[in-house]
């Protein structure tokens, strides 16, 4: 049965059909899309503050990025606020040492005899003379002992001395660090194995066997001046006591387990080097008296010497492995040449700050050492970028900086990532820094610095807990992820 349709409904249907036909008809003129602009895609790039907020870091984040060639400032946040740079300070130390000492500079360690040599017998004293070489190791001392034997030396009638006066003696790089951490050893004009001694323990039955040695890949001479006692306690894990001619350590038995090893700092570098050389010389039939520490070496006959690698090679390794002792020793050596011998790391760092202002154009560098280990050091992102831009002119720094891989969500290196980064990392508990150079996909090269620090939380950590405080690892991991996201932002925004 058909439903009746009123005249009003019929007319409405016809009008609707006509309107539909009109909309569906092709236009009489071609329609052009409205341009969104060449930079429209950049609107989707995360804002820097959003990246920082997502990291959920307490404290402060400062950053700056500039065109590495022209110095044109591209972006920054809190960039004039001083922040602990941690090991990023080593990049400034490298520039300081290269400028003052020169890339080809080499440190020299010598064996000097007084009183002359007759028929293989040193009539006077034998002196091991430190030349400020931060890379001297057991292999090098062994080669010097062998050189004595090759020269025909078989006896030393006088004393055996170690001269450490090339640099000042400093008991520890940072007094705020726990006594037992190997990254804050003593500093002096002679160093061996980065002034660390190897402590190893093994349990057999109910007893422990303990060794203290100066091992390398070829030798394991025992060390007498560093001693370890196992004590029945749980905490503290380690204690240190100055024994005059010995470093006296104790370790909590409850912390040892079945076995293990670690490097402990040396607080008496000259006695340590003398102890090890005495053992190595004895292996060649040359019996030396116990070492005596002196400041300056007297004039005499050089019987053997060892030169380090060139400074550029030393600094490349320092920047890669972030060795604190290397930074302090090359910084002190540069200051000694520039100004004369100083008696503290702070005094030497102050001279480096002056140099940075005069040479790099920085305005507020406030470093208290050359390694960045002391958290009283302050550096601004603006100053670090200024230094990087200045160094870019001579291409002195980037070739020796460590390549920094960009990581995926599982912290695996991304192969063939379009952004190439060479930079210096810096890590302390609740402090994370990254500064260096990045080359974007289009070839634009930028200088950048990113510093993050939760100084309030860091300040509440007791000295005993500074090696691995709770929460520090996850905080630093989030800081590093934030740094990468900022770099990716800059690569997209200024390098596409």
Coordinates of C-alpha atoms in Angstrom, one line a residue:
X1 CA 0.0 0.0 0.0
X2 CA 1.5 3.3 -1.0
X3 CA 1.6 6.1 1.6
X4 CA 0.1 9.4 0.5
X5 CA 2.6 12.2 0.1
X6 CA 1.5 15.8 0.8
X7 CA 2.3 18.6 -1.7
X8 CA 4.4 20.3 1.0
X9 CA 6.6 17.2 1.6
X10 CA 6.9 16.6 -2.2
X11 CA 8.2 20.2 -2.7
X12 CA 10.7 19.8 0.2
X13 CA 12.0 16.6 -1.3
X14 CA 12.5 18.2 -4.7
X15 CA 14.3 21.2 -3.2
X16 CA 16.6 18.9 -1.2
X17 CA 17.5 16.9 -4.4
X18 CA 18.3 20.1 -6.3
X19 CA 20.5 21.3 -3.5
X20 CA 22.4 17.9 -3.4
X21 CA 22.9 18.1 -7.1
X22 CA 24.3 21.6 -6.9
X23 CA 26.8 20.6 -4.2
X24 CA 27.9 17.5 -6.1
X25 CA 28.5 19.4 -9.4
X26 CA 32.2 20.1 -10.3
X27 CA 33.5 23.6 -9.5
X28 CA 33.7 26.1 -12.3
X29 CA 37.3 27.0 -11.1
X30 CA 40.1 24.9 -9.8
X31 CA 40.5 25.0 -5.9
X32 CA 44.0 25.5 -4.5
X33 CA 45.1 24.2 -1.1
X34 CA 46.1 26.8 1.4
X35 CA 49.9 26.6 2.2
X36 CA 50.8 25.7 5.8
X37 CA 54.3 27.2 5.5
X38 CA 57.6 25.4 5.2
X39 CA 58.0 25.2 9.0
X40 CA 54.6 23.8 9.8
X41 CA 56.1 20.4 10.8
X42 CA 58.2 22.1 13.4
X43 CA 55.0 22.9 15.4
X44 CA 54.8 19.3 16.3
X45 CA 58.3 19.2 17.9
X46 CA 58.2 19.0 21.7
X47 CA 58.7 22.3 23.6
X48 CA 61.9 22.2 25.7
X49 CA 60.1 22.9 28.9
X50 CA 57.7 20.0 28.1
X51 CA 60.8 17.7 27.7
X52 CA 62.3 18.9 31.0
X53 CA 59.0 18.5 32.8
X54 CA 58.5 15.0 31.5
X55 CA 61.9 14.0 33.0
X56 CA 60.5 14.7 36.5
X57 CA 63.8 15.9 37.8
X58 CA 63.8 17.9 41.0
X59 CA 66.3 20.8 41.1
X60 CA 67.2 22.9 38.0
X61 CA 68.0 22.3 34.4
X62 CA 70.0 24.7 32.4
X63 CA 70.8 24.5 28.7
X64 CA 72.1 26.5 25.7
X65 CA 72.7 25.7 22.0
X66 CA 74.4 27.8 19.3
X67 CA 75.6 27.6 15.8
X68 CA 79.1 26.3 16.3
X69 CA 80.6 28.3 13.4
X70 CA 79.0 31.7 14.0
X71 CA 78.2 31.5 17.7
X72 CA 74.6 32.6 16.9
X73 CA 72.4 31.7 19.9
X74 CA 69.6 29.4 18.9
X75 CA 68.0 28.5 22.2
X76 CA 68.6 28.5 26.0
X77 CA 67.0 28.1 29.4
X78 CA 68.4 29.3 32.7
X79 CA 71.6 29.5 30.7
X80 CA 73.3 32.1 32.9
X81 CA 72.7 30.2 36.1
X82 CA 75.8 28.5 37.6
X83 CA 75.4 24.7 38.0
X84 CA 77.9 21.9 39.0
X85 CA 79.3 20.7 35.7
X86 CA 80.7 17.4 37.0
X87 CA 83.2 15.9 34.5
X88 CA 82.1 18.3 31.8
X89 CA 84.8 20.5 33.4
X90 CA 87.4 18.2 31.9
X91 CA 86.7 19.6 28.5
X92 CA 87.8 23.0 29.8
X93 CA 90.9 21.5 31.4
X94 CA 91.8 19.8 28.1
X95 CA 91.6 23.2 26.3
X96 CA 93.7 24.8 29.1
X97 CA 96.4 22.1 28.9
X98 CA 96.5 22.1 25.1
X99 CA 96.9 25.9 25.0
X100 CA 99.5 26.2 27.8
X101 CA 101.5 23.0 27.4
X102 CA 100.9 22.2 23.7
X103 CA 99.5 19.1 22.0
X104 CA 102.9 17.5 21.7
X105 CA 104.0 17.9 25.3
X106 CA 105.3 14.8 27.0
X107 CA 105.9 14.0 30.7
X108 CA 109.2 12.5 31.7
X109 CA 110.0 10.1 34.6
X110 CA 113.7 9.5 35.3
X111 CA 116.1 7.4 37.3
X112 CA 119.0 9.6 38.5
X113 CA 122.2 8.5 40.3
X114 CA 124.3 10.7 42.5
X115 CA 127.9 10.1 43.3
X116 CA 128.7 8.5 39.9
X117 CA 128.6 4.9 38.7
X118 CA 131.6 2.6 38.8
X119 CA 131.7 -1.0 37.6
X120 CA 127.9 -1.3 37.8
X121 CA 127.7 0.2 41.3
X122 CA 125.9 3.5 42.0
X123 CA 128.2 5.2 44.5
X124 CA 125.6 7.5 45.9
X125 CA 121.8 7.6 45.8
X126 CA 119.3 6.4 43.2
X127 CA 116.3 8.7 42.8
X128 CA 113.1 7.9 41.0
X129 CA 112.1 11.4 39.8
X130 CA 108.4 12.0 39.0
X131 CA 107.7 14.3 36.2
X132 CA 104.0 14.7 36.7
X133 CA 103.0 11.9 34.4
X134 CA 99.4 10.8 35.1
X135 CA 99.7 7.7 32.9
X136 CA 102.8 6.0 34.5
X137 CA 101.9 2.4 35.2
X138 CA 103.5 -0.8 36.5
X139 CA 104.6 -1.8 32.9
X140 CA 106.5 1.5 32.6
X141 CA 108.3 1.1 35.9
X142 CA 109.2 -2.5 35.0
X143 CA 110.7 -1.2 31.8
X144 CA 112.8 1.3 33.7
X145 CA 114.0 -1.4 36.1
X146 CA 115.0 -3.5 33.1
X147 CA 116.8 -0.5 31.7
X148 CA 118.9 -0.3 34.8
X149 CA 119.9 -4.0 34.4
X150 CA 120.7 -3.5 30.7
X151 CA 123.0 -0.6 31.7
X152 CA 124.9 -2.9 33.9
X153 CA 123.7 -1.6 37.3
X154 CA 123.9 -4.3 40.0
X155 CA 124.2 -2.4 43.2
X156 CA 123.2 1.0 44.8
X157 CA 125.3 1.9 47.9
X158 CA 123.4 4.9 48.9
X159 CA 119.7 5.5 49.6
X160 CA 116.7 4.9 47.3
X161 CA 114.7 8.1 47.0
X162 CA 111.5 9.1 45.3
X163 CA 111.2 12.8 44.3
X164 CA 107.5 13.9 44.0
X165 CA 108.0 17.7 44.0
X166 CA 107.0 18.4 40.4
X167 CA 103.5 18.9 41.6
X168 CA 102.0 19.7 45.0
X169 CA 101.0 16.8 47.3
X170 CA 97.2 16.8 47.8
X171 CA 95.8 14.0 50.0
X172 CA 92.5 13.6 48.1
X173 CA 90.9 15.3 45.1
X174 CA 87.6 15.9 46.9
X175 CA 87.5 15.7 50.7
X176 CA 83.8 15.3 50.5
X177 CA 84.1 11.8 48.9
X178 CA 84.2 8.6 50.9
X179 CA 87.7 7.5 51.8
X180 CA 87.7 4.3 49.8
X181 CA 86.6 5.5 46.4
X182 CA 89.3 5.0 43.7
X183 CA 88.2 8.1 41.7
X184 CA 89.4 10.4 44.5
X185 CA 93.1 9.5 45.2
X186 CA 96.0 11.6 46.3
X187 CA 97.8 13.8 43.9
X188 CA 101.5 14.4 43.7
X189 CA 104.4 14.8 41.2
X190 CA 104.5 11.0 40.7
X191 CA 101.6 8.8 40.2
X192 CA 101.3 5.0 39.5
X193 CA 98.3 3.2 38.1
X194 CA 96.2 6.4 38.6
X195 CA 97.2 6.2 42.3
X196 CA 95.1 3.1 42.9
X197 CA 96.0 -0.2 44.5
X198 CA 94.2 -3.5 43.6
X199 CA 92.5 -5.2 46.6
X200 CA 91.3 -8.8 46.0
X201 CA 89.8 -11.3 48.4
X202 CA 88.9 -15.0 48.3
X203 CA 87.2 -17.1 50.9
X204 CA 88.4 -20.6 51.5
X205 CA 86.6 -22.4 54.2
X206 CA 86.0 -19.9 57.0
X207 CA 89.0 -17.8 56.2
X208 CA 89.8 -15.1 53.6
X209 CA 92.9 -14.7 51.5
X210 CA 93.7 -11.1 50.8
X211 CA 96.1 -9.5 48.2
X212 CA 97.1 -5.9 47.7
X213 CA 99.0 -5.4 44.5
X214 CA 99.9 -3.0 41.7
X215 CA 98.7 -5.1 38.9
X216 CA 98.9 -4.4 35.2
X217 CA 98.3 -6.6 32.2
X218 CA 101.8 -8.1 32.6
X219 CA 102.8 -7.8 36.3
X220 CA 101.3 -8.2 39.7
X221 CA 103.8 -7.0 42.2
X222 CA 102.7 -7.1 45.8
X223 CA 102.4 -3.8 47.7
X224 CA 103.6 -3.6 51.3
X225 CA 102.7 0.1 52.0
X226 CA 99.0 -0.6 51.5
X227 CA 97.6 -2.9 54.1
X228 CA 94.2 -4.5 54.6
X229 CA 92.6 -5.9 57.8
X230 CA 89.3 -7.9 57.8
X231 CA 87.1 -6.9 60.7
X232 CA 84.0 -8.6 62.1
X233 CA 81.4 -5.9 61.5
X234 CA 78.7 -4.9 59.1
X235 CA 79.3 -1.2 58.8
X236 CA 81.1 0.9 57.8
X237 CA 82.3 -1.3 54.9
X238 CA 85.7 0.4 54.7
X239 CA 87.8 2.5 57.1
X240 CA 91.1 4.3 56.4
X241 CA 93.9 5.2 58.8
X242 CA 97.2 7.0 58.0
X243 CA 99.9 4.7 59.2
X244 CA 102.8 7.1 58.6
X245 CA 104.6 5.0 56.0
X246 CA 101.5 2.9 55.2
X247 CA 97.9 3.2 54.1
X248 CA 96.0 1.1 56.6
X249 CA 92.6 -0.1 55.5
X250 CA 90.0 -2.3 57.2
X251 CA 87.0 -3.9 55.6
X252 CA 83.8 -5.3 57.1
X253 CA 83.7 -9.1 56.9
X254 CA 80.0 -9.1 56.5
X255 CA 80.3 -7.2 53.2
X256 CA 82.8 -9.5 51.5
X257 CA 80.8 -12.6 50.4
X258 CA 82.8 -15.4 48.8
X259 CA 85.2 -13.2 46.9
X260 CA 85.7 -10.1 44.8
X261 CA 88.1 -7.2 44.0
X262 CA 88.1 -3.5 43.7
X263 CA 90.6 -0.6 43.3
X264 CA 91.3 1.5 46.4
X265 CA 92.9 4.9 46.4
X266 CA 96.5 5.5 47.3
X267 CA 97.1 8.3 49.8
X268 CA 101.0 8.1 49.6
X269 CA 101.8 8.1 45.9
X270 CA 105.6 8.5 46.2
X271 CA 105.9 5.6 48.7
X272 CA 103.6 3.5 46.5
X273 CA 105.7 4.0 43.4
X274 CA 108.9 3.4 45.4
X275 CA 107.5 0.2 46.9
X276 CA 106.6 -1.2 43.5
X277 CA 109.9 -0.1 41.9
X278 CA 111.9 -1.7 44.7
X279 CA 110.1 -5.0 44.0
X280 CA 110.7 -4.8 40.2
X281 CA 114.4 -3.9 40.6
X282 CA 114.8 -6.9 43.0
X283 CA 113.5 -9.1 40.2
X284 CA 116.6 -8.0 38.2
X285 CA 119.0 -8.6 41.1
X286 CA 119.2 -5.0 42.2
X287 CA 118.5 -4.6 45.9
X288 CA 117.3 -1.2 47.0
X289 CA 116.8 0.2 50.4
X290 CA 113.3 1.2 51.5
X291 CA 112.2 4.3 49.6
X292 CA 112.6 7.8 51.1
X293 CA 110.4 10.6 49.8
X294 CA 112.1 13.9 48.8
X295 CA 110.7 17.0 47.2
X296 CA 113.4 18.0 44.7
X297 CA 115.8 15.6 43.0
X298 CA 119.6 16.5 43.2
X299 CA 121.7 16.8 40.1
X300 CA 123.1 13.5 38.9
X301 CA 123.5 11.1 36.1
X302 CA 120.3 10.0 34.3
X303 CA 120.4 6.2 34.1
X304 CA 116.9 5.6 32.6
X305 CA 113.9 7.7 31.5
X306 CA 110.4 7.1 30.3
X307 CA 108.4 9.6 28.3
X308 CA 104.6 9.6 28.2
X309 CA 102.5 9.7 25.1
X310 CA 101.9 13.2 23.7
X311 CA 99.4 15.3 25.6
X312 CA 96.8 15.1 22.9
X313 CA 96.7 11.3 23.2
X314 CA 96.6 11.6 27.0
X315 CA 93.7 14.0 26.9
X316 CA 91.7 11.9 24.4
X317 CA 91.9 9.0 26.9
X318 CA 91.0 11.4 29.8
X319 CA 87.9 12.6 28.0
X320 CA 86.9 9.1 27.1
X321 CA 87.4 7.4 30.4
X322 CA 86.9 10.5 32.6
X323 CA 90.0 9.9 34.7
X324 CA 90.0 12.5 37.5
X325 CA 93.6 12.1 38.4
X326 CA 94.7 12.9 34.8
X327 CA 92.6 16.0 34.8
X328 CA 94.1 17.3 38.0
X329 CA 97.7 16.5 37.1
X330 CA 97.6 18.0 33.6
X331 CA 95.8 21.1 35.0
X332 CA 98.4 21.5 37.7
X333 CA 101.2 21.1 35.2
X334 CA 99.6 23.8 33.0
X335 CA 99.3 26.2 35.9
X336 CA 102.9 25.5 36.9
X337 CA 104.1 26.6 33.5
X338 CA 101.7 29.5 33.2
X339 CA 102.1 31.0 36.7
X340 CA 104.4 28.9 38.8
X341 CA 103.8 26.1 41.2
X342 CA 100.7 26.4 43.4
X343 CA 99.8 24.5 46.5
X344 CA 96.1 23.5 45.9
X345 CA 93.7 22.4 43.3
X346 CA 91.5 25.4 44.0
X347 CA 94.4 27.8 43.3
X348 CA 95.2 26.0 40.1
X349 CA 91.5 26.0 39.0
X350 CA 91.3 29.7 39.8
X351 CA 94.1 30.3 37.4
X352 CA 92.3 28.2 34.8
X353 CA 89.2 30.3 35.3
X354 CA 91.2 33.4 34.6
X355 CA 92.7 31.8 31.5
X356 CA 89.2 30.8 30.3
X357 CA 87.9 34.4 30.6
X358 CA 90.9 35.8 28.7
X359 CA 91.2 33.1 26.1
X360 CA 87.7 31.6 25.6
X361 CA 85.7 34.7 26.5
X362 CA 83.8 33.1 29.4
X363 CA 82.4 35.5 32.0
X364 CA 81.5 33.4 35.1
X365 CA 83.6 30.2 35.2
X366 CA 83.9 29.2 38.9
X367 CA 85.7 25.8 38.9
X368 CA 87.4 24.6 42.1
X369 CA 89.4 21.8 40.5
X370 CA 90.2 20.4 37.1
X371 CA 88.1 17.2 37.1
X372 CA 84.7 18.5 38.2
X373 CA 84.6 16.1 41.1
X374 CA 84.2 18.9 43.7
X375 CA 80.5 20.0 43.7
X376 CA 81.4 23.5 44.7
X377 CA 82.4 24.1 41.1
X378 CA 79.9 26.2 39.1
X379 CA 79.6 26.7 35.3
X380 CA 76.9 28.2 33.2
X381 CA 75.5 26.7 30.0
X382 CA 76.3 30.0 28.2
X383 CA 79.9 29.9 29.3
X384 CA 80.4 26.3 28.2
X385 CA 78.8 27.0 24.8
X386 CA 81.0 30.1 24.4
X387 CA 84.1 27.9 25.1
X388 CA 82.9 25.3 22.6
X389 CA 82.3 27.9 19.9
X390 CA 85.8 29.4 20.5
X391 CA 87.4 26.0 20.4
X392 CA 85.6 25.2 17.2
X393 CA 87.6 27.8 15.3
X394 CA 90.8 25.8 15.7
X395 CA 89.2 22.3 15.7
X396 CA 91.2 21.4 18.8
X397 CA 88.5 19.8 20.9
X398 CA 85.9 17.9 18.9
X399 CA 88.4 15.4 17.4
X400 CA 89.3 14.2 21.0
X401 CA 85.8 14.2 22.4
X402 CA 84.0 10.9 22.8
X403 CA 81.3 9.9 20.3
X404 CA 78.0 9.8 22.1
X405 CA 75.5 7.2 20.8
X406 CA 71.8 8.0 20.5
X407 CA 69.8 5.3 22.2
X408 CA 66.4 3.7 21.7
X409 CA 63.8 3.0 24.4
X410 CA 65.8 -0.1 25.5
X411 CA 69.0 2.0 25.7
X412 CA 70.5 0.3 22.7
X413 CA 72.6 2.4 20.3
X414 CA 70.7 3.5 17.2
X415 CA 72.7 2.7 14.1
X416 CA 73.0 5.4 11.4
X417 CA 71.2 8.0 13.5
X418 CA 71.0 11.3 11.5
X419 CA 72.5 13.3 14.4
X420 CA 76.2 12.9 15.1
X421 CA 77.3 13.9 18.7
X422 CA 80.8 14.3 20.2
X423 CA 80.6 15.5 23.7
X424 CA 81.8 15.2 27.3
X425 CA 79.5 13.6 29.9
X426 CA 79.5 14.5 33.5
X427 CA 77.9 12.5 36.3
X428 CA 77.7 12.9 40.0
X429 CA 75.0 11.8 42.3
X430 CA 71.9 13.9 41.3
X431 CA 74.1 15.9 38.9
X432 CA 74.3 15.2 35.2
X433 CA 75.9 17.2 32.4
X434 CA 76.5 16.9 28.7
X435 CA 78.3 19.4 26.5
X436 CA 79.9 19.2 23.1
X437 CA 79.1 19.3 19.4
X438 CA 76.2 17.9 17.3
X439 CA 76.0 17.7 13.6
X440 CA 72.4 17.6 12.2
X441 CA 71.2 15.8 9.1
X442 CA 71.6 18.8 6.9
X443 CA 75.2 19.3 8.1
X444 CA 74.6 22.1 10.5
X445 CA 77.0 21.9 13.4
X446 CA 75.9 23.2 16.8
X447 CA 77.6 23.6 20.1
X448 CA 75.5 22.8 23.2
X449 CA 75.6 22.4 26.9
X450 CA 73.0 20.8 29.2
X451 CA 73.3 20.7 33.0
X452 CA 70.9 19.2 35.5
X453 CA 71.4 19.3 39.3
X454 CA 69.3 18.5 42.3
X455 CA 71.7 20.2 44.7
X456 CA 69.3 20.0 47.7
X457 CA 69.0 16.3 47.5
X458 CA 72.7 15.9 46.9
X459 CA 73.4 18.1 49.9
X460 CA 71.5 15.7 52.2
X461 CA 73.6 12.7 51.3
X462 CA 76.1 11.7 54.0
X463 CA 79.7 11.3 53.1
X464 CA 79.6 7.6 53.8
X465 CA 76.7 7.1 51.3
X466 CA 78.1 9.2 48.4
X467 CA 79.3 6.2 46.4
X468 CA 75.8 4.9 45.5
X469 CA 72.9 6.7 47.3
X470 CA 69.3 5.6 46.9
X471 CA 67.6 7.1 43.9
X472 CA 70.7 8.6 42.2
X473 CA 70.9 6.0 39.4
X474 CA 67.3 6.4 38.3
X475 CA 67.6 10.2 38.5
X476 CA 70.7 10.2 36.4
X477 CA 69.1 7.9 33.8
X478 CA 66.1 10.2 33.4
X479 CA 68.5 13.2 33.1
X480 CA 70.4 11.4 30.2
X481 CA 67.1 10.6 28.4
X482 CA 66.1 14.3 28.7
X483 CA 69.5 15.3 27.3
X484 CA 68.9 13.1 24.2
X485 CA 65.4 14.5 23.7
X486 CA 66.7 18.0 23.7
X487 CA 69.4 17.1 21.2
X488 CA 66.8 15.5 19.0
X489 CA 64.7 18.6 19.2
X490 CA 67.5 20.8 18.1
X491 CA 68.4 18.4 15.3
X492 CA 64.8 18.6 14.0
X493 CA 64.3 22.3 14.6
X494 CA 67.7 23.7 13.3
X495 CA 69.1 20.9 11.2
X496 CA 66.3 19.7 8.8

